[in-house]
Amino acid sequence: MEPADKEEKTTHVIGDRSTSDVVVRLRTQEGRDDWLYCHSEILTKNCKYFADRLSENWPTCQILDSRHCVDVYCQELDFDYHVNLIRLLYVSIDGSVDDLWHGVRNALGVLQVAVELGCPQIVTACVNYLEAVTWEETEEEEILKLVPRMGIQAEPILARLQPVSQSALTNIFVSAIRFATSSPPPEMNDLKSSAQEQLEYMLTEDDDDAPLLTADDNIRHEVKECVNRLFSRFNNSLIALFCDSAESLSKAGNIQLFLSYMNDLSWVCQILSKLEIMREFVEYWFDASEKIVKVVGQGSSAKEVTEIKLRAIEVTSKVLEAIGYGTVILPTVKRLHVLKLWLPFVRVTKPLIDSAIMNGQDGMVLKMDGELWQSLESTFVSIILALPSADQAEILTEWLENECIRYPDLTEAFEVWCYRSKVAKRRLSLLGDDHAMTNSI
């Protein structure tokens, strides 16, 4: 706006009855009726509604106290926004003053009125303000409810809420997965945890929304590469602890590093499960299990070592679940091996973890899935029941003779084994008779 315009606007003041030539009556259904003494020159210049009402073509223009009178009807909730808009008509809105709006909610209310009354300059100023400032959550919901009804002129406000392209999603996902599987300095752990949470959120289907990202082969390949690099670092640490007697998991530096790797591997399982690419992880964990059990099992009962054991069981639970429910197919010999390795470890470790949590050992606060033990028990039963009956008998015998018989509770597997064993000869004899009849035909 030109300087001359600014000077022209400042010659009139809203409410000045000595120079006013029009009364704006703001009226509500509740009976409120406020008079604003205004100037037609100001009102008509930047507001289409007043320009129309004060034109010679408007047949119902009223005369009140030797002044033109214009009625404006509004809801009680919007009353103050109408007053603010009329006051803004007297202000030079050229971008040189930013503190006219008194917050998002007021600017949104004024914008609504400006759109309804046809005040393009104020609409533009409101849009520029709302597009630039931050919003509270409740303000964002209000904006989503109101702005889409205001047409193309208000669209810039919604720019931050628009869906992004698949390529943009892929780029940010790749950057985040690389950071989330890295080993940054300890002071960046909070940032790393946040990245992990958001990556999992991006891939999770909610009640109302599909996953943010649709994974393709390129994304799966990138995730596998990141996981392989994580495995490599974990494996180097594992080998050093396994082979060098001078190294000990109880040393502070080793504990923190190993715990960090375990936390990352536990989180990675969630991502791989969502992307349906657990096979390589399962095979790696199978190959490393003996070393992991030895290294973790030799640790002390210190808080951090107990947490490492818990994280190892969490990862193993996810691996066994993939095996037990057919997500990843392993031959019998491997299934039996992993069962014989981790079943005793879990059996011995659970009481230690339970005791540490119950007694508040060293102020320990262990974060764990409340359904971990029940889920793991069910998985053990599923894997056992898929083994040859002789292998089942071996495992169940060891379980019945063990003092830690209470967990895992393999009663279901025992009952199924007993039933199958009792009817096995009859079942197989019937199968043999059917086979003989088929051959004779």
Tab-separated table of C-alpha atoms in Angstrom:
chain	number	residue	atom	x	y	z
A	1	MET	CA	0.000	0.000	0.000
A	2	GLU	CA	1.271	3.458	-0.874
A	3	PRO	CA	2.146	6.048	1.819
A	4	ALA	CA	-0.757	8.214	0.655
A	5	ASP	CA	-3.126	5.399	1.554
A	6	LYS	CA	-1.686	5.172	5.048
A	7	GLU	CA	-2.150	8.895	5.560
A	8	GLU	CA	-5.709	8.721	4.272
A	9	LYS	CA	-6.616	5.978	6.735
A	10	THR	CA	-5.235	7.792	9.721
A	11	THR	CA	-7.515	10.793	9.159
A	12	HIS	CA	-10.464	8.835	10.570
A	13	VAL	CA	-10.858	7.109	13.916
A	14	ILE	CA	-13.449	4.435	14.587
A	15	GLY	CA	-16.013	5.618	17.090
A	16	ASP	CA	-15.537	9.333	16.295
A	17	ARG	CA	-19.158	10.529	16.140
A	18	SER	CA	-18.175	14.008	14.976
A	19	THR	CA	-16.856	12.678	11.659
A	20	SER	CA	-18.837	9.445	11.362
A	21	ASP	CA	-21.303	9.131	8.490
A	22	VAL	CA	-22.402	5.508	9.005
A	23	VAL	CA	-23.451	3.356	11.935
A	24	VAL	CA	-22.650	-0.368	11.896
A	25	ARG	CA	-25.091	-2.231	14.108
A	26	LEU	CA	-23.686	-5.605	15.211
A	27	ARG	CA	-26.651	-7.733	16.203
A	28	THR	CA	-27.060	-11.264	17.524
A	29	GLN	CA	-30.016	-13.602	17.914
A	30	GLU	CA	-29.666	-13.255	21.663
A	31	GLY	CA	-30.650	-9.588	21.360
A	32	ARG	CA	-27.270	-7.927	21.515
A	33	ASP	CA	-27.181	-4.693	19.508
A	34	ASP	CA	-23.945	-2.669	19.540
A	35	TRP	CA	-23.437	0.509	17.506
A	36	LEU	CA	-20.094	1.304	15.944
A	37	TYR	CA	-19.696	4.826	14.539
A	38	CYS	CA	-17.709	4.409	11.347
A	39	HIS	CA	-16.814	6.095	8.065
A	40	SER	CA	-18.169	4.925	4.730
A	41	GLU	CA	-14.931	5.881	2.994
A	42	ILE	CA	-13.023	3.371	5.115
A	43	LEU	CA	-15.653	0.629	5.096
A	44	THR	CA	-16.318	0.604	1.374
A	45	LYS	CA	-12.683	0.698	0.296
A	46	ASN	CA	-11.631	-2.703	1.662
A	47	CYS	CA	-14.868	-4.576	2.316
A	48	LYS	CA	-17.211	-5.753	-0.421
A	49	TYR	CA	-20.135	-6.247	1.972
A	50	PHE	CA	-20.098	-2.616	3.126
A	51	ALA	CA	-19.407	-1.382	-0.395
A	52	ASP	CA	-22.573	-3.145	-1.568
A	53	ARG	CA	-24.708	-2.088	1.367
A	54	LEU	CA	-23.685	1.569	1.094
A	55	SER	CA	-24.005	1.789	-2.663
A	56	GLU	CA	-26.835	3.550	-4.431
A	57	ASN	CA	-27.990	0.215	-5.837
A	58	TRP	CA	-28.861	-1.157	-2.384
A	59	PRO	CA	-32.590	-0.458	-1.936
A	60	THR	CA	-32.890	-0.960	1.811
A	61	CYS	CA	-30.180	1.342	3.103
A	62	GLN	CA	-31.469	2.860	6.361
A	63	ILE	CA	-30.985	6.349	7.709
A	64	LEU	CA	-30.329	6.624	11.449
A	65	ASP	CA	-29.461	9.882	13.236
A	66	SER	CA	-28.674	11.502	9.845
A	67	ARG	CA	-26.297	8.638	9.135
A	68	HIS	CA	-26.511	5.591	6.960
A	69	CYS	CA	-27.099	2.443	9.016
A	70	VAL	CA	-25.880	-1.045	8.129
A	71	ASP	CA	-26.983	-4.094	10.113
A	72	VAL	CA	-24.557	-6.987	10.495
A	73	TYR	CA	-25.952	-10.129	12.057
A	74	CYS	CA	-23.619	-12.680	13.642
A	75	GLN	CA	-23.386	-15.451	16.205
A	76	GLU	CA	-22.548	-14.462	19.780
A	77	LEU	CA	-19.321	-16.494	19.590
A	78	ASP	CA	-18.206	-14.488	16.558
A	79	PHE	CA	-19.170	-11.065	17.884
A	80	ASP	CA	-15.684	-9.993	18.970
A	81	TYR	CA	-14.207	-11.149	15.662
A	82	HIS	CA	-16.570	-8.822	13.797
A	83	VAL	CA	-15.534	-5.910	16.011
A	84	ASN	CA	-11.859	-6.739	15.464
A	85	LEU	CA	-12.336	-6.893	11.704
A	86	ILE	CA	-13.999	-3.470	11.572
A	87	ARG	CA	-11.160	-2.030	13.651
A	88	LEU	CA	-8.623	-3.608	11.267
A	89	LEU	CA	-10.253	-1.770	8.363
A	90	TYR	CA	-8.850	1.381	9.986
A	91	VAL	CA	-5.314	-0.031	10.222
A	92	SER	CA	-2.675	-0.113	7.528
A	93	ILE	CA	-2.132	-3.823	6.898
A	94	ASP	CA	0.924	-3.815	4.693
A	95	GLY	CA	3.146	-6.356	6.461
A	96	SER	CA	5.027	-3.758	8.493
A	97	VAL	CA	3.119	-4.628	11.672
A	98	ASP	CA	2.893	-8.286	12.794
A	99	ASP	CA	1.247	-8.048	16.226
A	100	LEU	CA	-2.265	-7.321	15.033
A	101	TRP	CA	-3.723	-10.794	15.500
A	102	HIS	CA	-3.348	-11.640	19.196
A	103	GLY	CA	-2.926	-15.336	18.588
A	104	VAL	CA	-4.036	-18.079	16.231
A	105	ARG	CA	-7.591	-18.406	17.483
A	106	ASN	CA	-8.335	-14.702	17.047
A	107	ALA	CA	-6.722	-14.613	13.599
A	108	LEU	CA	-8.793	-17.623	12.545
A	109	GLY	CA	-11.991	-15.967	13.759
A	110	VAL	CA	-11.171	-12.713	11.968
A	111	LEU	CA	-10.339	-14.698	8.828
A	112	GLN	CA	-13.764	-16.326	8.870
A	113	VAL	CA	-15.463	-12.943	9.083
A	114	ALA	CA	-13.176	-11.442	6.430
A	115	VAL	CA	-14.067	-14.228	4.006
A	116	GLU	CA	-17.795	-13.830	4.695
A	117	LEU	CA	-17.784	-10.032	4.312
A	118	GLY	CA	-15.328	-9.938	1.413
A	119	CYS	CA	-12.237	-8.204	2.824
A	120	PRO	CA	-9.396	-9.470	0.588
A	121	GLN	CA	-6.624	-7.449	2.223
A	122	ILE	CA	-7.450	-8.766	5.690
A	123	VAL	CA	-7.911	-12.290	4.315
A	124	THR	CA	-4.398	-12.174	2.843
A	125	ALA	CA	-2.916	-10.823	6.062
A	126	CYS	CA	-4.651	-13.499	8.170
A	127	VAL	CA	-3.550	-16.261	5.830
A	128	ASN	CA	0.044	-15.047	5.904
A	129	TYR	CA	0.001	-14.984	9.693
A	130	LEU	CA	-1.614	-18.387	10.166
A	131	GLU	CA	0.643	-19.966	7.578
A	132	ALA	CA	3.765	-18.723	9.381
A	133	VAL	CA	3.119	-19.346	13.092
A	134	THR	CA	3.031	-22.553	15.130
A	135	TRP	CA	-0.277	-24.058	16.250
A	136	GLU	CA	-1.375	-25.842	19.369
A	137	GLU	CA	-3.072	-29.201	18.828
A	138	THR	CA	-6.537	-27.802	19.554
A	139	GLU	CA	-5.883	-24.880	17.199
A	140	GLU	CA	-4.828	-27.283	14.465
A	141	GLU	CA	-8.066	-29.223	14.804
A	142	GLU	CA	-10.041	-25.977	14.581
A	143	ILE	CA	-8.111	-24.943	11.475
A	144	LEU	CA	-8.811	-28.299	9.848
A	145	LYS	CA	-12.494	-27.864	10.557
A	146	LEU	CA	-12.848	-24.300	9.279
A	147	VAL	CA	-10.218	-23.470	6.661
A	148	PRO	CA	-11.207	-26.015	3.965
A	149	ARG	CA	-14.584	-24.231	3.695
A	150	MET	CA	-12.938	-20.907	2.888
A	151	GLY	CA	-11.871	-21.712	-0.640
A	152	ILE	CA	-8.634	-21.407	-2.554
A	153	GLN	CA	-7.622	-18.116	-0.917
A	154	ALA	CA	-7.058	-19.899	2.416
A	155	GLU	CA	-5.295	-22.986	1.046
A	156	PRO	CA	-1.742	-21.842	1.934
A	157	ILE	CA	-2.629	-22.281	5.609
A	158	LEU	CA	-2.976	-26.028	5.076
A	159	ALA	CA	0.386	-26.478	3.346
A	160	ARG	CA	2.008	-28.054	6.415
A	161	LEU	CA	-0.775	-30.644	6.649
A	162	GLN	CA	-0.685	-31.874	3.054
A	163	PRO	CA	0.400	-35.460	2.249
A	164	VAL	CA	3.920	-35.717	0.844
A	165	SER	CA	5.142	-37.739	-2.117
A	166	GLN	CA	6.380	-41.301	-1.871
A	167	SER	CA	9.877	-40.164	-2.808
A	168	ALA	CA	9.947	-37.671	0.074
A	169	LEU	CA	8.732	-40.360	2.477
A	170	THR	CA	11.367	-42.765	1.215
A	171	ASN	CA	14.155	-40.227	1.626
A	172	ILE	CA	13.273	-39.398	5.213
A	173	PHE	CA	12.738	-43.074	6.074
A	174	VAL	CA	16.146	-44.037	4.697
A	175	SER	CA	17.878	-41.217	6.556
A	176	ALA	CA	16.085	-42.134	9.779
A	177	ILE	CA	16.782	-45.882	9.553
A	178	ARG	CA	20.465	-45.218	8.996
A	179	PHE	CA	20.614	-43.028	12.077
A	180	ALA	CA	18.422	-45.360	14.165
A	181	THR	CA	20.728	-48.339	13.528
A	182	SER	CA	23.965	-46.404	14.034
A	183	SER	CA	26.048	-46.066	17.191
A	184	PRO	CA	26.096	-42.332	17.929
A	185	PRO	CA	27.682	-40.791	21.062
A	186	PRO	CA	25.699	-41.401	24.282
A	187	GLU	CA	24.468	-37.814	24.400
A	188	MET	CA	22.528	-38.488	21.181
A	189	ASN	CA	20.680	-41.543	22.514
A	190	ASP	CA	17.446	-39.598	23.048
A	191	LEU	CA	17.489	-38.468	19.419
A	192	LYS	CA	18.122	-42.029	18.311
A	193	SER	CA	15.243	-43.363	20.427
A	194	SER	CA	12.937	-40.747	18.954
A	195	ALA	CA	13.949	-41.762	15.420
A	196	GLN	CA	13.231	-45.403	16.249
A	197	GLU	CA	9.789	-44.555	17.617
A	198	GLN	CA	8.851	-42.551	14.535
A	199	LEU	CA	10.075	-45.241	12.135
A	200	GLU	CA	7.903	-47.807	13.865
A	201	TYR	CA	4.982	-45.359	13.786
A	202	MET	CA	5.450	-44.824	10.042
A	203	LEU	CA	5.058	-48.559	9.405
A	204	THR	CA	2.189	-49.185	11.832
A	205	GLU	CA	-1.413	-49.449	10.696
A	206	ASP	CA	-3.740	-47.668	13.107
A	207	ASP	CA	-7.480	-48.061	13.551
A	208	ASP	CA	-8.174	-45.132	11.231
A	209	ASP	CA	-5.017	-44.756	9.147
A	210	ALA	CA	-2.975	-46.981	6.869
A	211	PRO	CA	0.817	-47.082	7.340
A	212	LEU	CA	2.459	-43.826	6.312
A	213	LEU	CA	4.973	-45.630	4.120
A	214	THR	CA	4.399	-48.427	1.636
A	215	ALA	CA	7.596	-50.462	1.654
A	216	ASP	CA	9.045	-51.497	-1.694
A	217	ASP	CA	12.114	-53.549	-2.628
A	218	ASN	CA	14.408	-50.521	-2.384
A	219	ILE	CA	13.295	-49.766	1.170
A	220	ARG	CA	13.637	-53.410	2.183
A	221	HIS	CA	17.120	-53.510	0.679
A	222	GLU	CA	18.163	-50.380	2.579
A	223	VAL	CA	16.800	-51.779	5.846
A	224	LYS	CA	18.677	-55.032	5.317
A	225	GLU	CA	21.909	-53.129	4.681
A	226	CYS	CA	21.468	-51.100	7.867
A	227	VAL	CA	20.705	-54.213	9.892
A	228	ASN	CA	23.740	-55.978	8.450
A	229	ARG	CA	25.964	-53.120	9.576
A	230	LEU	CA	24.407	-53.315	13.036
A	231	PHE	CA	24.974	-57.073	13.106
A	232	SER	CA	28.597	-56.546	12.110
A	233	ARG	CA	29.271	-54.187	15.025
A	234	PHE	CA	27.421	-56.471	17.425
A	235	ASN	CA	29.304	-59.496	16.167
A	236	ASN	CA	32.687	-57.804	16.652
A	237	SER	CA	31.765	-57.044	20.250
A	238	LEU	CA	30.424	-60.567	20.752
A	239	ILE	CA	33.560	-62.235	19.389
A	240	ALA	CA	35.803	-60.084	21.572
A	241	LEU	CA	33.844	-61.032	24.689
A	242	PHE	CA	33.605	-64.679	23.679
A	243	CYS	CA	37.235	-65.258	22.720
A	244	ASP	CA	39.237	-62.975	24.995
A	245	SER	CA	39.215	-64.109	28.590
A	246	ALA	CA	40.536	-60.694	29.600
A	247	GLU	CA	37.316	-59.143	28.386
A	248	SER	CA	34.334	-59.291	30.716
A	249	LEU	CA	30.717	-58.341	30.229
A	250	SER	CA	30.783	-56.942	33.758
A	251	LYS	CA	33.122	-54.117	32.767
A	252	ALA	CA	31.228	-50.844	32.546
A	253	GLY	CA	32.236	-49.989	28.978
A	254	ASN	CA	31.402	-53.456	27.695
A	255	ILE	CA	28.044	-53.465	29.481
A	256	GLN	CA	26.852	-50.200	27.988
A	257	LEU	CA	27.988	-51.083	24.476
A	258	PHE	CA	26.477	-54.559	24.566
A	259	LEU	CA	23.224	-53.268	26.088
A	260	SER	CA	23.000	-50.655	23.344
A	261	TYR	CA	23.364	-53.356	20.693
A	262	MET	CA	20.743	-55.524	22.376
A	263	ASN	CA	18.262	-52.654	22.555
A	264	ASP	CA	18.819	-51.909	18.865
A	265	LEU	CA	18.384	-55.554	17.862
A	266	SER	CA	15.174	-55.820	19.879
A	267	TRP	CA	13.819	-52.736	18.120
A	268	VAL	CA	15.013	-53.933	14.700
A	269	CYS	CA	12.903	-57.063	15.095
A	270	GLN	CA	9.787	-54.880	15.148
A	271	ILE	CA	10.763	-53.193	11.904
A	272	LEU	CA	11.714	-56.428	10.141
A	273	SER	CA	8.458	-58.061	11.200
A	274	LYS	CA	6.434	-55.186	9.764
A	275	LEU	CA	8.417	-55.398	6.519
A	276	GLU	CA	8.147	-59.229	6.478
A	277	ILE	CA	11.903	-59.756	6.120
A	278	MET	CA	12.772	-61.668	9.304
A	279	ARG	CA	14.589	-64.608	7.670
A	280	GLU	CA	18.101	-63.155	7.626
A	281	PHE	CA	17.741	-61.948	11.198
A	282	VAL	CA	16.561	-65.387	12.378
A	283	GLU	CA	19.464	-67.111	10.630
A	284	TYR	CA	21.977	-64.700	12.121
A	285	TRP	CA	20.556	-65.083	15.620
A	286	PHE	CA	20.629	-68.869	15.239
A	287	ASP	CA	24.291	-68.791	14.231
A	288	ALA	CA	25.240	-66.442	17.091
A	289	SER	CA	23.080	-67.995	19.812
A	290	GLU	CA	25.749	-70.180	21.410
A	291	LYS	CA	28.131	-67.248	21.787
A	292	ILE	CA	25.340	-64.988	23.075
A	293	VAL	CA	24.222	-67.493	25.711
A	294	LYS	CA	27.791	-67.997	26.894
A	295	VAL	CA	28.669	-64.297	27.039
A	296	VAL	CA	25.409	-63.210	28.655
A	297	GLY	CA	25.280	-66.200	30.983
A	298	GLN	CA	28.714	-65.544	32.449
A	299	GLY	CA	27.794	-61.988	33.478
A	300	SER	CA	27.177	-60.932	37.055
A	301	SER	CA	23.842	-60.056	38.630
A	302	ALA	CA	24.495	-56.342	38.237
A	303	LYS	CA	21.595	-54.192	37.118
A	304	GLU	CA	22.920	-53.633	33.596
A	305	VAL	CA	23.795	-57.318	33.080
A	306	THR	CA	20.301	-58.356	34.207
A	307	GLU	CA	18.861	-55.901	31.692
A	308	ILE	CA	21.072	-57.367	28.952
A	309	LYS	CA	19.710	-60.826	29.749
A	310	LEU	CA	16.170	-59.483	29.494
A	311	ARG	CA	16.875	-57.852	26.130
A	312	ALA	CA	18.449	-61.085	24.866
A	313	ILE	CA	15.288	-62.951	25.854
A	314	GLU	CA	13.137	-60.299	24.124
A	315	VAL	CA	15.044	-60.730	20.871
A	316	THR	CA	14.962	-64.513	21.209
A	317	SER	CA	11.213	-64.371	21.796
A	318	LYS	CA	10.718	-62.588	18.481
A	319	VAL	CA	13.028	-65.026	16.699
A	320	LEU	CA	11.291	-68.068	18.197
A	321	GLU	CA	7.900	-66.596	17.328
A	322	ALA	CA	8.947	-66.319	13.690
A	323	ILE	CA	10.095	-69.949	13.802
A	324	GLY	CA	7.200	-71.333	15.825
A	325	TYR	CA	4.435	-69.824	13.716
A	326	GLY	CA	5.961	-70.546	10.324
A	327	THR	CA	7.054	-67.048	9.355
A	328	VAL	CA	10.560	-68.435	8.876
A	329	ILE	CA	10.972	-72.131	8.030
A	330	LEU	CA	13.945	-73.940	9.576
A	331	PRO	CA	14.794	-77.642	9.325
A	332	THR	CA	14.086	-79.887	12.301
A	333	VAL	CA	17.695	-80.099	13.459
A	334	LYS	CA	17.963	-76.307	13.718
A	335	ARG	CA	14.638	-75.957	15.489
A	336	LEU	CA	15.666	-78.580	18.009
A	337	HIS	CA	19.067	-76.947	18.513
A	338	VAL	CA	17.712	-73.454	19.161
A	339	LEU	CA	15.143	-74.905	21.552
A	340	LYS	CA	17.744	-76.837	23.579
A	341	LEU	CA	19.909	-73.713	23.746
A	342	TRP	CA	17.392	-71.062	24.777
A	343	LEU	CA	14.896	-73.100	26.819
A	344	PRO	CA	17.357	-73.692	29.694
A	345	PHE	CA	18.598	-70.103	29.521
A	346	VAL	CA	15.090	-68.681	29.806
A	347	ARG	CA	14.193	-71.126	32.565
A	348	VAL	CA	17.149	-70.042	34.702
A	349	THR	CA	17.027	-66.326	33.876
A	350	LYS	CA	13.338	-65.613	34.460
A	351	PRO	CA	13.524	-65.976	38.277
A	352	LEU	CA	16.522	-63.611	38.340
A	353	ILE	CA	14.649	-60.966	36.367
A	354	ASP	CA	11.476	-61.403	38.421
A	355	SER	CA	13.453	-61.089	41.634
A	356	ALA	CA	15.299	-57.995	40.415
A	357	ILE	CA	12.022	-56.296	39.489
A	358	MET	CA	10.233	-57.308	42.682
A	359	ASN	CA	13.045	-56.262	45.013
A	360	GLY	CA	13.903	-53.064	43.152
A	361	GLN	CA	17.480	-54.196	42.792
A	362	ASP	CA	19.840	-51.189	42.740
A	363	GLY	CA	16.895	-48.973	41.915
A	364	MET	CA	16.336	-51.024	38.783
A	365	VAL	CA	13.565	-50.003	36.465
A	366	LEU	CA	13.248	-52.622	33.739
A	367	LYS	CA	11.037	-51.892	30.779
A	368	MET	CA	9.464	-55.055	29.483
A	369	ASP	CA	6.402	-56.255	27.643
A	370	GLY	CA	3.917	-57.483	30.217
A	371	GLU	CA	2.984	-60.391	27.928
A	372	LEU	CA	6.572	-61.437	27.194
A	373	TRP	CA	6.641	-64.548	29.389
A	374	GLN	CA	3.211	-65.796	28.333
A	375	SER	CA	4.008	-65.244	24.647
A	376	LEU	CA	7.359	-66.985	24.977
A	377	GLU	CA	5.776	-69.946	26.752
A	378	SER	CA	3.194	-70.352	23.976
A	379	THR	CA	5.955	-70.192	21.378
A	380	PHE	CA	7.963	-72.889	23.138
A	381	VAL	CA	4.908	-75.138	23.134
A	382	SER	CA	4.297	-74.523	19.414
A	383	ILE	CA	7.891	-75.332	18.467
A	384	ILE	CA	7.954	-78.460	20.624
A	385	LEU	CA	4.730	-79.814	19.141
A	386	ALA	CA	6.133	-79.411	15.620
A	387	LEU	CA	9.145	-81.634	16.382
A	388	PRO	CA	9.294	-85.404	15.847
A	389	SER	CA	7.680	-87.256	18.757
A	390	ALA	CA	10.989	-88.723	19.980
A	391	ASP	CA	12.521	-85.236	20.239
A	392	GLN	CA	9.399	-84.040	22.051
A	393	ALA	CA	9.799	-86.879	24.545
A	394	GLU	CA	13.419	-85.891	25.208
A	395	ILE	CA	12.534	-82.261	25.917
A	396	LEU	CA	9.502	-83.119	28.052
A	397	THR	CA	11.527	-85.605	30.097
A	398	GLU	CA	14.126	-82.954	30.861
A	399	TRP	CA	11.343	-80.521	31.781
A	400	LEU	CA	9.656	-82.934	34.183
A	401	GLU	CA	12.955	-83.669	35.924
A	402	ASN	CA	13.969	-80.027	36.244
A	403	GLU	CA	13.448	-78.089	39.455
A	404	CYS	CA	12.281	-75.042	37.423
A	405	ILE	CA	9.249	-76.912	36.162
A	406	ARG	CA	6.903	-73.970	36.726
A	407	TYR	CA	8.284	-71.957	33.811
A	408	PRO	CA	7.923	-72.499	31.021
A	409	ASP	CA	4.834	-74.552	31.737
A	410	LEU	CA	4.844	-77.243	29.043
A	411	THR	CA	1.704	-78.991	30.295
A	412	GLU	CA	-0.132	-78.404	27.024
A	413	ALA	CA	2.710	-79.926	25.013
A	414	PHE	CA	2.834	-82.871	27.436
A	415	GLU	CA	-0.901	-83.515	27.100
A	416	VAL	CA	-0.796	-83.377	23.303
A	417	TRP	CA	2.266	-85.654	23.227
A	418	CYS	CA	0.551	-88.198	25.476
A	419	TYR	CA	-2.561	-88.243	23.303
A	420	ARG	CA	-0.630	-88.503	20.056
A	421	SER	CA	1.610	-91.252	21.423
A	422	LYS	CA	-1.320	-93.282	22.738
A	423	VAL	CA	-3.258	-93.240	19.465
A	424	ALA	CA	-0.223	-93.276	17.170
A	425	LYS	CA	-0.278	-97.027	16.373
A	426	ARG	CA	-4.018	-97.032	15.712
A	427	ARG	CA	-3.799	-93.919	13.543
A	428	LEU	CA	-0.876	-95.186	11.534
A	429	SER	CA	-2.388	-98.666	11.172
A	430	LEU	CA	-5.530	-97.122	9.717
A	431	LEU	CA	-3.374	-95.064	7.421
A	432	GLY	CA	-1.524	-98.232	6.408
A	433	ASP	CA	-4.810	-100.032	5.645
A	434	ASP	CA	-5.957	-97.143	3.479
A	435	HIS	CA	-2.650	-97.185	1.674
A	436	ALA	CA	-2.905	-100.930	1.056
A	437	MET	CA	-6.469	-100.600	-0.258
A	438	THR	CA	-5.387	-97.829	-2.599
A	439	ASN	CA	-2.554	-99.926	-3.976
A	440	SER	CA	-4.831	-102.972	-4.472
A	441	ILE	CA	-7.271	-100.895	-6.482
